[in-house]
Structure formats: C-alpha cells, structure tokens
mmCIF file of C-alpha atoms in Angstrom:
data_model
loop_
_atom_site.group_PDB
_atom_site.id
_atom_site.type_symbol
_atom_site.label_atom_id
_atom_site.label_comp_id
_atom_site.label_asym_id
_atom_site.label_seq_id
_atom_site.Cartn_x
_atom_site.Cartn_y
_atom_site.Cartn_z
ATOM 1 C CA MET A 1109 128.220 155.562 82.214
ATOM 2 C CA LEU A 1110 124.983 153.690 81.458
ATOM 3 C CA LEU A 1111 125.129 152.285 84.372
ATOM 4 C CA VAL A 1112 124.470 154.635 86.836
ATOM 5 C CA LEU A 1113 122.106 156.743 83.985
ATOM 6 C CA LEU A 1114 120.162 153.136 84.924
ATOM 7 C CA LEU A 1115 120.729 153.798 88.663
ATOM 8 C CA LEU A 1116 119.477 157.060 88.511
ATOM 9 C CA VAL A 1117 116.246 156.550 86.760
ATOM 10 C CA LEU A 1118 115.537 153.481 89.124
ATOM 11 C CA ALA A 1119 116.401 155.824 91.812
ATOM 12 C CA ALA A 1120 114.157 157.841 91.089
ATOM 13 C CA CYS A 1121 111.250 156.016 89.951
ATOM 14 C CA GLY A 1122 111.524 154.178 93.710
ATOM 15 C CA ASN A 1123 111.470 157.254 95.866
ATOM 16 C CA SER A 1124 107.566 158.023 96.047
ATOM 17 C CA ASP A 1125 107.134 159.526 99.264
ATOM 18 C CA LEU A 1126 103.285 159.709 100.773
ATOM 19 C CA LYS A 1127 101.778 162.107 100.954
ATOM 20 C CA ILE A 1128 98.890 160.892 102.933
ATOM 21 C CA THR A 1129 100.279 159.134 106.599
ATOM 22 C CA GLN A 1130 98.559 156.337 107.897
ATOM 23 C CA VAL A 1131 97.082 158.922 110.918
ATOM 24 C CA GLU A 1132 95.673 161.261 107.928
ATOM 25 C CA ALA A 1133 94.117 158.210 106.623
ATOM 26 C CA GLU A 1134 92.362 156.842 109.085
ATOM 27 C CA SER A 1135 90.795 160.657 109.920
ATOM 28 C CA ILE A 1136 89.639 161.049 106.431
ATOM 29 C CA VAL A 1137 87.294 158.024 106.771
ATOM 30 C CA LEU A 1138 86.517 158.991 110.259
ATOM 31 C CA GLN A 1139 85.103 162.180 108.904
ATOM 32 C CA HIS A 1140 83.101 160.540 106.660
ATOM 33 C CA LEU A 1141 81.369 157.648 108.460
ATOM 34 C CA ILE A 1142 80.607 160.574 110.927
ATOM 35 C CA LYS A 1143 79.178 162.831 108.224
ATOM 36 C CA ASP A 1144 77.825 159.459 106.245
ATOM 37 C CA ARG A 1145 76.240 157.896 109.264
ATOM 38 C CA ASN A 1146 75.435 160.943 111.541
ATOM 39 C CA LYS A 1147 77.736 158.839 113.882
ATOM 40 C CA ASP A 1148 79.448 160.435 116.985
ATOM 41 C CA LYS A 1149 83.384 160.154 116.907
ATOM 42 C CA ASP A 1150 83.037 157.823 119.815
ATOM 43 C CA GLN A 1151 80.847 154.911 118.589
ATOM 44 C CA ILE A 1152 82.633 153.935 114.930
ATOM 45 C CA ARG A 1153 85.971 151.941 115.734
ATOM 46 C CA ILE A 1154 88.805 151.685 113.142
ATOM 47 C CA LYS A 1155 89.447 147.694 113.389
ATOM 48 C CA SER A 1156 93.046 148.589 111.671
ATOM 49 C CA VAL A 1157 94.931 150.191 108.589
ATOM 50 C CA SER A 1158 97.294 147.946 105.800
ATOM 51 C CA LYS A 1159 98.859 149.838 102.983
ATOM 52 C CA SER A 1160 98.455 148.098 99.407
ATOM 53 C CA PHE A 1161 99.237 149.618 95.983
ATOM 54 C CA GLY A 1162 98.833 153.344 96.520
ATOM 55 C CA LYS A 1163 96.174 153.391 98.933
ATOM 56 C CA TYR A 1164 95.552 152.290 102.500
ATOM 57 C CA ILE A 1165 92.454 149.987 103.173
ATOM 58 C CA VAL A 1166 91.277 151.127 106.514
ATOM 59 C CA GLU A 1167 88.816 148.267 108.463
ATOM 60 C CA TRP A 1168 85.567 150.246 110.565
ATOM 61 C CA GLU A 1169 82.693 148.777 112.521
ATOM 62 C CA ILE A 1170 79.974 150.538 114.457
ATOM 63 C CA ASP A 1171 78.931 147.826 117.132
ATOM 64 C CA GLU A 1172 75.961 150.436 118.054
ATOM 65 C CA SER A 1173 74.833 149.288 114.629
ATOM 66 C CA CYS A 1174 75.883 146.562 113.221
ATOM 67 C CA GLU A 1175 77.799 147.842 110.700
ATOM 68 C CA PHE A 1176 81.273 147.197 109.349
ATOM 69 C CA GLY A 1177 83.414 147.678 106.379
ATOM 70 C CA ASN A 1178 86.961 149.335 104.664
ATOM 71 C CA ILE A 1179 87.303 152.097 102.659
ATOM 72 C CA GLN A 1180 89.808 152.681 100.428
ATOM 73 C CA VAL A 1181 91.925 156.051 100.689
ATOM 74 C CA ASP A 1182 94.316 157.066 97.655
ATOM 75 C CA ASP A 1183 97.588 157.521 99.402
ATOM 76 C CA GLN A 1184 98.547 160.629 97.472
ATOM 77 C CA ASN A 1185 95.554 162.517 97.608
ATOM 78 C CA GLY A 1186 93.072 161.455 100.298
ATOM 79 C CA GLU A 1187 90.669 160.265 97.940
ATOM 80 C CA LEU A 1188 88.258 158.103 98.558
ATOM 81 C CA LEU A 1189 88.468 154.973 96.189
ATOM 82 C CA LYS A 1190 85.943 152.328 97.013
ATOM 83 C CA ALA A 1191 84.238 151.393 100.186
ATOM 84 C CA GLU A 1192 81.986 148.237 101.260
ATOM 85 C CA GLU A 1193 80.142 147.852 104.223
ATOM 86 C CA SER A 1194 77.581 145.037 105.479
ATOM 87 C CA ASN A 1195 75.544 145.130 108.424
ATOM 88 C CA CYS A 1196 74.990 142.075 110.596
#
C-alpha cells in the first residue's frame, strides 16, 4: 500500500505541465525587444531557444546595430526573469 502511495505522489510531482510553449516564449521576447529597442520584428533574429530548470532561454541578435543577448522566460507564467545583452 505504501509503495502505491509513493508512486502516486512521485507521478503527481513529476507531472508539471508547461503553461508557456517554446513558441510563446519566443513571441514574448520578440514583443519585449520590439518595444524596448524600438525595432521592427524583421530586424530581430532569434538564434535559439532552450529549456532549462523551469525557464526558457531565448538568444537573439540585431545585426544592424550589432546587438545580441539572451532573455530568460518563466515557463509557467511567461514572466521575463533575466536579460543579458552586449554590443560589438
């Protein structure tokens, strides 16, 4: 009986459905950069999106102004967590 209870608890803990998809995380970052940088969507290139420990890490670049960086997005609520950027 304890074994069954333990399996149920472990299954429930491991079943954390993502509320934000990778595509939504990318869109959130694009909207942030468009607003923050006053750039057109076509000027911003998303280089990669990866998932790590409850967040998406979206890498981006703007060739025209030689800017690049990454923004972390919470995978549950879409909140921007941390941003790093650099210029050439």
